[in-house]
Amino acid sequence: MNLILLGPPGAGKGTQARLLVESRGLVQLSTGDMLRAAVAAGTEVGKKAKTIMDRGDLVTDEVVIGIISDRLDEPDMKGGAIFDGFPRTLAQADALAELLERKGLTLDSVIEMRSDDEVLVERVTGRFTCAGCGEGYHRSFKKPAKEGVCDKCGESKMVQRADDNEESFRTRLLNYYKDTSPLVGYYHAKGSLRSVDGTAEIDDVTKQINAVVTA
Ligand code: AP5
Ligand code: MG
Ligand code: ZN
């Protein structure tokens, strides 16, 4: 099964993708995580992407399509993937359709995670992530059982993303409406769009996703 999670910054794409990895054995393909890994590793791509990402703008289509194309060639793709944060432009959506076709893969559903701008800003500014395993947390909505310690791996170093401030968030949101939201109509026209209420609680969103992907 291949799924796309489509939604604005803070909609819960990463949170639900990680749950789908656990429940369905799918591979999470987050272009945001891949780019942050490139930044941390100091690669050429990472050096170019860093300032663009910090201010909340989109990295070029060419770069992200290249990253996804390489990743789809790896053997673990056979069991299916969850695209988290990709595609984000119409050019990326067309490129993904072509790549999947060329590799003999199909796209099953595109799940639109609908939200509310004021909910999103609170989600993004309160987020922190485990430096060990990447598990995401929130200071109000998803606290680790023991303060400052990751439930998943026991790591006690937590990090905040450089773009998780209100200014970058507003740019990310504007870019979502400008460049990414047309994909809602694009996938609706292709018959693959399913929508869920992303403002619901985490477990409830998971139930809605399970209902639409098995329907
Ligand atoms: P990316 O990393 O994809 O960031 P984003 O799209 O801005 O989305 P987020 O990761 O902020 O939100 P999310 O939906 O994953 O929310 P999460 O589950 O963490 O991209 C970053 C940058 O990389 C881009 O700005 C761009 O520069 C570049 N980039 C990436 N892909 C690109 C592409 N394809 N093309 C061009 N450039 C690209 O949840 C947020 C918080 O809320 C967490 O704290 C979580 O615990 C909490 N939470 C989640 N769900 C709920 C819920 N239901 N109720 C309460 N709290 C919740
Ligand atoms: Mg994310
Ligand atoms: Zn961890």
PDB file of C-alpha atoms and ligand atoms in Angstrom:
ATOM      1  CA  MET A   1       0.000   0.000   0.000  1.00  0.00           C
ATOM      2  CA  ASN A   2       1.271   3.485  -0.902  1.00  0.00           C
ATOM      3  CA  LEU A   3      -0.275   6.491   0.823  1.00  0.00           C
ATOM      4  CA  ILE A   4       0.250  10.231   0.795  1.00  0.00           C
ATOM      5  CA  LEU A   5      -0.414  12.321   3.903  1.00  0.00           C
ATOM      6  CA  LEU A   6      -1.293  15.801   2.703  1.00  0.00           C
ATOM      7  CA  GLY A   7      -1.725  18.698   5.084  1.00  0.00           C
ATOM      8  CA  PRO A   8      -0.385  22.014   6.365  1.00  0.00           C
ATOM      9  CA  PRO A   9       2.533  22.333   8.817  1.00  0.00           C
ATOM     10  CA  GLY A  10       1.524  20.819  12.166  1.00  0.00           C
ATOM     11  CA  ALA A  11      -1.431  18.883  10.718  1.00  0.00           C
ATOM     12  CA  GLY A  12      -0.019  15.686  12.233  1.00  0.00           C
ATOM     13  CA  LYS A  13       1.527  14.061   9.145  1.00  0.00           C
ATOM     14  CA  GLY A  14       4.664  12.897  10.935  1.00  0.00           C
ATOM     15  CA  THR A  15       2.763  11.730  14.018  1.00  0.00           C
ATOM     16  CA  GLN A  16       0.346   9.604  11.983  1.00  0.00           C
ATOM     17  CA  ALA A  17       3.052   8.362   9.605  1.00  0.00           C
ATOM     18  CA  ARG A  18       5.041   6.924  12.517  1.00  0.00           C
ATOM     19  CA  LEU A  19       1.902   5.175  13.805  1.00  0.00           C
ATOM     20  CA  LEU A  20       1.263   3.706  10.332  1.00  0.00           C
ATOM     21  CA  VAL A  21       4.839   2.410  10.251  1.00  0.00           C
ATOM     22  CA  GLU A  22       4.136   0.514  13.478  1.00  0.00           C
ATOM     23  CA  SER A  23       0.661  -0.752  12.588  1.00  0.00           C
ATOM     24  CA  ARG A  24       1.092  -1.554   8.890  1.00  0.00           C
ATOM     25  CA  GLY A  25       4.798  -2.038   8.385  1.00  0.00           C
ATOM     26  CA  LEU A  26       4.981   0.742   5.817  1.00  0.00           C
ATOM     27  CA  VAL A  27       8.098   2.854   5.275  1.00  0.00           C
ATOM     28  CA  GLN A  28       7.839   6.568   6.147  1.00  0.00           C
ATOM     29  CA  LEU A  29       9.197   8.843   3.434  1.00  0.00           C
ATOM     30  CA  SER A  30       9.396  12.301   4.950  1.00  0.00           C
ATOM     31  CA  THR A  31      11.224  14.737   2.668  1.00  0.00           C
ATOM     32  CA  GLY A  32      11.447  17.130   5.643  1.00  0.00           C
ATOM     33  CA  ASP A  33      13.253  14.479   7.743  1.00  0.00           C
ATOM     34  CA  MET A  34      15.511  13.555   4.800  1.00  0.00           C
ATOM     35  CA  LEU A  35      16.437  17.188   4.218  1.00  0.00           C
ATOM     36  CA  ARG A  36      17.088  17.760   7.936  1.00  0.00           C
ATOM     37  CA  ALA A  37      19.368  14.696   7.879  1.00  0.00           C
ATOM     38  CA  ALA A  38      21.225  16.212   4.905  1.00  0.00           C
ATOM     39  CA  VAL A  39      21.582  19.515   6.796  1.00  0.00           C
ATOM     40  CA  ALA A  40      22.916  17.696   9.883  1.00  0.00           C
ATOM     41  CA  ALA A  41      25.368  15.690   7.744  1.00  0.00           C
ATOM     42  CA  GLY A  42      26.576  18.878   6.008  1.00  0.00           C
ATOM     43  CA  THR A  43      26.111  17.500   2.474  1.00  0.00           C
ATOM     44  CA  GLU A  44      25.936  19.832  -0.556  1.00  0.00           C
ATOM     45  CA  VAL A  45      22.145  19.446  -0.660  1.00  0.00           C
ATOM     46  CA  GLY A  46      21.969  20.140   3.078  1.00  0.00           C
ATOM     47  CA  LYS A  47      24.073  23.307   2.819  1.00  0.00           C
ATOM     48  CA  LYS A  48      21.798  24.730   0.128  1.00  0.00           C
ATOM     49  CA  ALA A  49      18.588  23.644   1.862  1.00  0.00           C
ATOM     50  CA  LYS A  50      19.307  24.973   5.339  1.00  0.00           C
ATOM     51  CA  THR A  51      18.548  28.691   4.901  1.00  0.00           C
ATOM     52  CA  ILE A  52      15.521  27.947   2.702  1.00  0.00           C
ATOM     53  CA  MET A  53      14.081  25.581   5.314  1.00  0.00           C
ATOM     54  CA  ASP A  54      14.838  27.848   8.265  1.00  0.00           C
ATOM     55  CA  ARG A  55      12.766  30.636   6.777  1.00  0.00           C
ATOM     56  CA  GLY A  56       9.961  28.244   5.795  1.00  0.00           C
ATOM     57  CA  ASP A  57      10.257  28.293   2.023  1.00  0.00           C
ATOM     58  CA  LEU A  58      10.196  25.275  -0.283  1.00  0.00           C
ATOM     59  CA  VAL A  59      13.360  23.574  -1.473  1.00  0.00           C
ATOM     60  CA  THR A  60      13.454  23.208  -5.278  1.00  0.00           C
ATOM     61  CA  ASP A  61      11.377  20.520  -6.969  1.00  0.00           C
ATOM     62  CA  GLU A  62      14.501  19.145  -8.618  1.00  0.00           C
ATOM     63  CA  VAL A  63      16.198  18.444  -5.275  1.00  0.00           C
ATOM     64  CA  VAL A  64      13.254  16.766  -3.558  1.00  0.00           C
ATOM     65  CA  ILE A  65      12.227  14.744  -6.619  1.00  0.00           C
ATOM     66  CA  GLY A  66      15.831  13.506  -6.834  1.00  0.00           C
ATOM     67  CA  ILE A  67      15.800  12.465  -3.169  1.00  0.00           C
ATOM     68  CA  ILE A  68      12.510  10.555  -3.554  1.00  0.00           C
ATOM     69  CA  SER A  69      13.556   8.932  -6.813  1.00  0.00           C
ATOM     70  CA  ASP A  70      16.746   7.560  -5.218  1.00  0.00           C
ATOM     71  CA  ARG A  71      14.841   6.368  -2.156  1.00  0.00           C
ATOM     72  CA  LEU A  72      12.234   4.505  -4.254  1.00  0.00           C
ATOM     73  CA  ASP A  73      15.012   2.404  -5.761  1.00  0.00           C
ATOM     74  CA  GLU A  74      15.849   0.865  -2.384  1.00  0.00           C
ATOM     75  CA  PRO A  75      14.627  -2.708  -1.737  1.00  0.00           C
ATOM     76  CA  ASP A  76      12.475  -1.924   1.335  1.00  0.00           C
ATOM     77  CA  MET A  77       9.982  -0.034  -0.874  1.00  0.00           C
ATOM     78  CA  LYS A  78       8.218  -3.240  -1.964  1.00  0.00           C
ATOM     79  CA  GLY A  79       5.976  -3.356   1.128  1.00  0.00           C
ATOM     80  CA  GLY A  80       4.651   0.147   0.577  1.00  0.00           C
ATOM     81  CA  ALA A  81       5.312   3.686   1.706  1.00  0.00           C
ATOM     82  CA  ILE A  82       3.736   6.660   3.395  1.00  0.00           C
ATOM     83  CA  PHE A  83       4.713   9.889   1.706  1.00  0.00           C
ATOM     84  CA  ASP A  84       4.859  12.534   4.435  1.00  0.00           C
ATOM     85  CA  GLY A  85       5.353  16.085   3.141  1.00  0.00           C
ATOM     86  CA  PHE A  86       5.816  15.019  -0.485  1.00  0.00           C
ATOM     87  CA  PRO A  87       4.523  15.923  -3.027  1.00  0.00           C
ATOM     88  CA  ARG A  88       4.113  19.613  -2.209  1.00  0.00           C
ATOM     89  CA  THR A  89       3.747  21.157  -5.674  1.00  0.00           C
ATOM     90  CA  LEU A  90       1.938  20.112  -8.843  1.00  0.00           C
ATOM     91  CA  ALA A  91       5.302  19.444 -10.506  1.00  0.00           C
ATOM     92  CA  GLN A  92       6.212  17.076  -7.641  1.00  0.00           C
ATOM     93  CA  ALA A  93       2.821  15.338  -7.921  1.00  0.00           C
ATOM     94  CA  ASP A  94       3.314  14.738 -11.654  1.00  0.00           C
ATOM     95  CA  ALA A  95       6.862  13.524 -11.053  1.00  0.00           C
ATOM     96  CA  LEU A  96       5.678  11.100  -8.360  1.00  0.00           C
ATOM     97  CA  ALA A  97       3.002   9.657 -10.673  1.00  0.00           C
ATOM     98  CA  GLU A  98       5.671   9.060 -13.311  1.00  0.00           C
ATOM     99  CA  LEU A  99       8.151   7.543 -10.858  1.00  0.00           C
ATOM    100  CA  LEU A 100       5.564   5.160  -9.398  1.00  0.00           C
ATOM    101  CA  GLU A 101       4.474   4.052 -12.845  1.00  0.00           C
ATOM    102  CA  ARG A 102       8.047   3.477 -13.967  1.00  0.00           C
ATOM    103  CA  LYS A 103       8.755   1.362 -10.873  1.00  0.00           C
ATOM    104  CA  GLY A 104       5.509  -0.627 -11.187  1.00  0.00           C
ATOM    105  CA  LEU A 105       4.026   0.815  -7.990  1.00  0.00           C
ATOM    106  CA  THR A 106       0.532   2.221  -7.423  1.00  0.00           C
ATOM    107  CA  LEU A 107      -0.830   5.030  -5.299  1.00  0.00           C
ATOM    108  CA  ASP A 108      -3.716   3.814  -3.119  1.00  0.00           C
ATOM    109  CA  SER A 109      -4.947   6.875  -1.227  1.00  0.00           C
ATOM    110  CA  VAL A 110      -4.138  10.497  -0.599  1.00  0.00           C
ATOM    111  CA  ILE A 111      -5.248  11.473   2.880  1.00  0.00           C
ATOM    112  CA  GLU A 112      -5.950  15.140   3.354  1.00  0.00           C
ATOM    113  CA  MET A 113      -5.527  16.128   7.004  1.00  0.00           C
ATOM    114  CA  ARG A 114      -7.827  19.135   7.395  1.00  0.00           C
ATOM    115  CA  SER A 115      -7.013  21.570  10.135  1.00  0.00           C
ATOM    116  CA  ASP A 116      -7.417  25.031  11.531  1.00  0.00           C
ATOM    117  CA  ASP A 117      -4.659  27.673  11.386  1.00  0.00           C
ATOM    118  CA  GLU A 118      -4.762  28.579  15.084  1.00  0.00           C
ATOM    119  CA  VAL A 119      -4.576  24.924  16.115  1.00  0.00           C
ATOM    120  CA  LEU A 120      -1.554  24.556  13.822  1.00  0.00           C
ATOM    121  CA  VAL A 121       0.485  27.398  15.277  1.00  0.00           C
ATOM    122  CA  GLU A 122       0.085  25.996  18.780  1.00  0.00           C
ATOM    123  CA  ARG A 123       1.044  22.513  17.599  1.00  0.00           C
ATOM    124  CA  VAL A 124       4.175  23.690  15.825  1.00  0.00           C
ATOM    125  CA  THR A 125       5.477  26.077  18.480  1.00  0.00           C
ATOM    126  CA  GLY A 126       4.952  23.458  21.240  1.00  0.00           C
ATOM    127  CA  ARG A 127       6.617  20.591  19.398  1.00  0.00           C
ATOM    128  CA  PHE A 128       9.870  18.893  20.404  1.00  0.00           C
ATOM    129  CA  THR A 129      11.545  15.776  19.070  1.00  0.00           C
ATOM    130  CA  CYS A 130      13.701  13.021  20.551  1.00  0.00           C
ATOM    131  CA  ALA A 131      17.305  13.424  19.369  1.00  0.00           C
ATOM    132  CA  GLY A 132      17.771   9.643  19.576  1.00  0.00           C
ATOM    133  CA  CYS A 133      14.899   8.140  17.590  1.00  0.00           C
ATOM    134  CA  GLY A 134      13.014  11.137  16.155  1.00  0.00           C
ATOM    135  CA  GLU A 135       9.794  10.494  18.088  1.00  0.00           C
ATOM    136  CA  GLY A 136       7.700  13.678  18.130  1.00  0.00           C
ATOM    137  CA  TYR A 137       6.224  15.193  21.291  1.00  0.00           C
ATOM    138  CA  HIS A 138       4.224  18.236  22.295  1.00  0.00           C
ATOM    139  CA  ARG A 139       4.457  20.246  25.500  1.00  0.00           C
ATOM    140  CA  SER A 140       0.667  20.083  26.015  1.00  0.00           C
ATOM    141  CA  PHE A 141      -0.773  17.433  23.691  1.00  0.00           C
ATOM    142  CA  LYS A 142       1.775  14.617  23.755  1.00  0.00           C
ATOM    143  CA  LYS A 143       4.074  14.666  26.766  1.00  0.00           C
ATOM    144  CA  PRO A 144       6.484  11.811  27.412  1.00  0.00           C
ATOM    145  CA  ALA A 145       5.480   9.665  30.435  1.00  0.00           C
ATOM    146  CA  LYS A 146       8.612  10.861  32.284  1.00  0.00           C
ATOM    147  CA  GLU A 147       9.442  14.521  31.677  1.00  0.00           C
ATOM    148  CA  GLY A 148      12.380  15.008  29.308  1.00  0.00           C
ATOM    149  CA  VAL A 149      12.814  11.265  28.614  1.00  0.00           C
ATOM    150  CA  CYS A 150      11.738   9.600  25.361  1.00  0.00           C
ATOM    151  CA  ASP A 151       9.061   6.895  25.824  1.00  0.00           C
ATOM    152  CA  LYS A 152      10.375   4.999  22.809  1.00  0.00           C
ATOM    153  CA  CYS A 153      14.145   4.879  23.336  1.00  0.00           C
ATOM    154  CA  GLY A 154      14.938   6.368  26.763  1.00  0.00           C
ATOM    155  CA  GLU A 155      17.010   9.226  25.306  1.00  0.00           C
ATOM    156  CA  SER A 156      17.005  12.392  27.414  1.00  0.00           C
ATOM    157  CA  LYS A 157      18.107  14.850  24.716  1.00  0.00           C
ATOM    158  CA  MET A 158      15.139  16.572  23.093  1.00  0.00           C
ATOM    159  CA  VAL A 159      15.491  19.054  20.218  1.00  0.00           C
ATOM    160  CA  GLN A 160      13.398  21.782  18.635  1.00  0.00           C
ATOM    161  CA  ARG A 161      13.343  22.427  14.895  1.00  0.00           C
ATOM    162  CA  ALA A 162      14.907  25.678  13.659  1.00  0.00           C
ATOM    163  CA  ASP A 163      11.722  26.426  11.661  1.00  0.00           C
ATOM    164  CA  ASP A 164       9.332  25.891  14.572  1.00  0.00           C
ATOM    165  CA  ASN A 165       8.954  29.571  15.428  1.00  0.00           C
ATOM    166  CA  GLU A 166       5.932  31.678  14.614  1.00  0.00           C
ATOM    167  CA  GLU A 167       7.574  33.641  11.787  1.00  0.00           C
ATOM    168  CA  SER A 168       8.762  30.592   9.818  1.00  0.00           C
ATOM    169  CA  PHE A 169       5.494  28.847  10.558  1.00  0.00           C
ATOM    170  CA  ARG A 170       3.527  31.705   8.913  1.00  0.00           C
ATOM    171  CA  THR A 171       5.720  31.412   5.799  1.00  0.00           C
ATOM    172  CA  ARG A 172       5.254  27.621   5.730  1.00  0.00           C
ATOM    173  CA  LEU A 173       1.497  28.043   6.048  1.00  0.00           C
ATOM    174  CA  LEU A 174       1.375  30.616   3.243  1.00  0.00           C
ATOM    175  CA  ASN A 175       3.428  28.300   1.031  1.00  0.00           C
ATOM    176  CA  TYR A 176       1.032  25.480   1.852  1.00  0.00           C
ATOM    177  CA  TYR A 177      -1.954  27.500   0.641  1.00  0.00           C
ATOM    178  CA  LYS A 178      -0.091  28.814  -2.389  1.00  0.00           C
ATOM    179  CA  ASP A 179       1.760  25.764  -3.695  1.00  0.00           C
ATOM    180  CA  THR A 180       0.466  22.644  -1.946  1.00  0.00           C
ATOM    181  CA  SER A 181      -3.281  23.076  -1.439  1.00  0.00           C
ATOM    182  CA  PRO A 182      -3.951  22.826  -5.226  1.00  0.00           C
ATOM    183  CA  LEU A 183      -3.025  19.155  -4.799  1.00  0.00           C
ATOM    184  CA  VAL A 184      -6.307  18.636  -2.944  1.00  0.00           C
ATOM    185  CA  GLY A 185      -8.184  19.349  -6.183  1.00  0.00           C
ATOM    186  CA  TYR A 186      -5.629  17.443  -8.253  1.00  0.00           C
ATOM    187  CA  TYR A 187      -6.063  14.208  -6.259  1.00  0.00           C
ATOM    188  CA  HIS A 188      -9.805  14.705  -5.947  1.00  0.00           C
ATOM    189  CA  ALA A 189      -9.993  14.787  -9.738  1.00  0.00           C
ATOM    190  CA  LYS A 190      -7.904  11.609  -9.897  1.00  0.00           C
ATOM    191  CA  GLY A 191     -10.325   9.904  -7.473  1.00  0.00           C
ATOM    192  CA  SER A 192      -7.762   9.143  -4.775  1.00  0.00           C
ATOM    193  CA  LEU A 193      -8.517  11.867  -2.206  1.00  0.00           C
ATOM    194  CA  ARG A 194      -9.823  10.962   1.272  1.00  0.00           C
ATOM    195  CA  SER A 195     -10.226  13.586   3.986  1.00  0.00           C
ATOM    196  CA  VAL A 196      -9.940  13.326   7.754  1.00  0.00           C
ATOM    197  CA  ASP A 197     -10.430  15.860  10.542  1.00  0.00           C
ATOM    198  CA  GLY A 198      -6.879  16.605  11.669  1.00  0.00           C
ATOM    199  CA  THR A 199      -8.049  18.752  14.596  1.00  0.00           C
ATOM    200  CA  ALA A 200      -9.302  15.667  16.464  1.00  0.00           C
ATOM    201  CA  GLU A 201      -7.195  13.918  19.125  1.00  0.00           C
ATOM    202  CA  ILE A 202      -4.259  11.816  17.900  1.00  0.00           C
ATOM    203  CA  ASP A 203      -5.992   8.415  18.482  1.00  0.00           C
ATOM    204  CA  ASP A 204      -9.140   9.618  16.815  1.00  0.00           C
ATOM    205  CA  VAL A 205      -7.248  10.807  13.723  1.00  0.00           C
ATOM    206  CA  THR A 206      -5.600   7.356  13.543  1.00  0.00           C
ATOM    207  CA  LYS A 207      -9.052   5.718  13.609  1.00  0.00           C
ATOM    208  CA  GLN A 208     -10.286   8.001  10.821  1.00  0.00           C
ATOM    209  CA  ILE A 209      -7.231   7.162   8.691  1.00  0.00           C
ATOM    210  CA  ASN A 210      -7.688   3.427   9.245  1.00  0.00           C
ATOM    211  CA  ALA A 211     -11.328   3.777   8.239  1.00  0.00           C
ATOM    212  CA  VAL A 212     -10.557   5.560   4.973  1.00  0.00           C
ATOM    213  CA  VAL A 213      -7.663   3.356   3.894  1.00  0.00           C
ATOM    214  CA  THR A 214      -9.536   0.112   4.457  1.00  0.00           C
ATOM    215  CA  ALA A 215     -12.795   1.403   2.921  1.00  0.00           C
TER     216      ALA A 215
HETATM  217  P1  AP5 B   1       8.333  19.207   6.933  1.00  0.00           P
HETATM  218  O1  AP5 B   1       9.285  18.602   7.856  1.00  0.00           O
HETATM  219  O2  AP5 B   1       7.539  18.346   6.052  1.00  0.00           O
HETATM  220  O3  AP5 B   1       7.407  20.212   7.748  1.00  0.00           O
HETATM  221  P2  AP5 B   1       5.882  20.672   7.580  1.00  0.00           P
HETATM  222  O4  AP5 B   1       5.173  20.286   6.345  1.00  0.00           O
HETATM  223  O5  AP5 B   1       5.935  22.141   7.878  1.00  0.00           O
HETATM  224  O6  AP5 B   1       5.117  19.843   8.596  1.00  0.00           O
HETATM  225  P3  AP5 B   1       5.506  19.532  10.067  1.00  0.00           P
HETATM  226  O7  AP5 B   1       6.527  18.472  10.130  1.00  0.00           O
HETATM  227  O8  AP5 B   1       5.775  20.821  10.777  1.00  0.00           O
HETATM  228  O9  AP5 B   1       4.092  19.018  10.601  1.00  0.00           O
HETATM  229  P4  AP5 B   1       3.462  17.559  10.697  1.00  0.00           P
HETATM  230  O10 AP5 B   1       2.204  17.586   9.894  1.00  0.00           O
HETATM  231  O11 AP5 B   1       4.434  16.480  10.440  1.00  0.00           O
HETATM  232  O12 AP5 B   1       3.045  17.572  12.241  1.00  0.00           O
HETATM  233  P5  AP5 B   1       3.500  16.642  13.471  1.00  0.00           P
HETATM  234  O13 AP5 B   1       2.931  15.277  13.317  1.00  0.00           O
HETATM  235  O14 AP5 B   1       4.929  16.780  13.756  1.00  0.00           O
HETATM  236  O15 AP5 B   1       9.139  20.241   5.985  1.00  0.00           O
HETATM  237  C1  AP5 B   1      10.041  21.156   6.546  1.00  0.00           C
HETATM  238  C2  AP5 B   1      10.689  21.997   5.441  1.00  0.00           C
HETATM  239  O16 AP5 B   1      11.437  21.126   4.558  1.00  0.00           O
HETATM  240  C3  AP5 B   1       9.727  22.736   4.512  1.00  0.00           C
HETATM  241  O17 AP5 B   1       9.324  23.990   5.054  1.00  0.00           O
HETATM  242  C4  AP5 B   1      10.576  22.876   3.243  1.00  0.00           C
HETATM  243  O18 AP5 B   1      11.532  23.902   3.401  1.00  0.00           O
HETATM  244  C5  AP5 B   1      11.318  21.550   3.198  1.00  0.00           C
HETATM  245  N1  AP5 B   1      10.589  20.518   2.448  1.00  0.00           N
HETATM  246  C6  AP5 B   1      10.126  19.324   2.948  1.00  0.00           C
HETATM  247  N2  AP5 B   1       9.505  18.622   1.995  1.00  0.00           N
HETATM  248  C7  AP5 B   1       9.564  19.382   0.861  1.00  0.00           C
HETATM  249  C8  AP5 B   1       9.056  19.207  -0.455  1.00  0.00           C
HETATM  250  N3  AP5 B   1       8.373  18.092  -0.808  1.00  0.00           N
HETATM  251  N4  AP5 B   1       9.295  20.187  -1.364  1.00  0.00           N
HETATM  252  C9  AP5 B   1       9.981  21.307  -1.042  1.00  0.00           C
HETATM  253  N5  AP5 B   1      10.479  21.545   0.201  1.00  0.00           N
HETATM  254  C10 AP5 B   1      10.263  20.578   1.149  1.00  0.00           C
HETATM  255  O19 AP5 B   1       2.645  17.360  14.648  1.00  0.00           O
HETATM  256  C11 AP5 B   1       2.971  18.660  15.097  1.00  0.00           C
HETATM  257  C12 AP5 B   1       2.855  18.724  16.617  1.00  0.00           C
HETATM  258  O20 AP5 B   1       1.507  18.537  17.020  1.00  0.00           O
HETATM  259  C13 AP5 B   1       3.657  17.659  17.369  1.00  0.00           C
HETATM  260  O21 AP5 B   1       4.163  18.236  18.550  1.00  0.00           O
HETATM  261  C14 AP5 B   1       2.625  16.562  17.682  1.00  0.00           C
HETATM  262  O22 AP5 B   1       2.950  15.885  18.884  1.00  0.00           O
HETATM  263  C15 AP5 B   1       1.338  17.372  17.818  1.00  0.00           C
HETATM  264  N6  AP5 B   1       0.162  16.684  17.308  1.00  0.00           N
HETATM  265  C16 AP5 B   1       0.082  15.919  16.174  1.00  0.00           C
HETATM  266  N7  AP5 B   1      -1.183  15.482  15.977  1.00  0.00           N
HETATM  267  C17 AP5 B   1      -1.937  16.008  16.994  1.00  0.00           C
HETATM  268  C18 AP5 B   1      -3.324  15.925  17.332  1.00  0.00           C
HETATM  269  N8  AP5 B   1      -4.178  15.233  16.577  1.00  0.00           N
HETATM  270  N9  AP5 B   1      -3.729  16.580  18.455  1.00  0.00           N
HETATM  271  C19 AP5 B   1      -2.860  17.311  19.230  1.00  0.00           C
HETATM  272  N10 AP5 B   1      -1.533  17.404  18.946  1.00  0.00           N
HETATM  273  C20 AP5 B   1      -1.072  16.770  17.838  1.00  0.00           C
HETATM  274 MG    MG B   2       6.448  16.448   9.902  1.00  0.00          MG
HETATM  275 ZN    ZN B   3      13.554   8.462  21.299  1.00  0.00          ZN
END
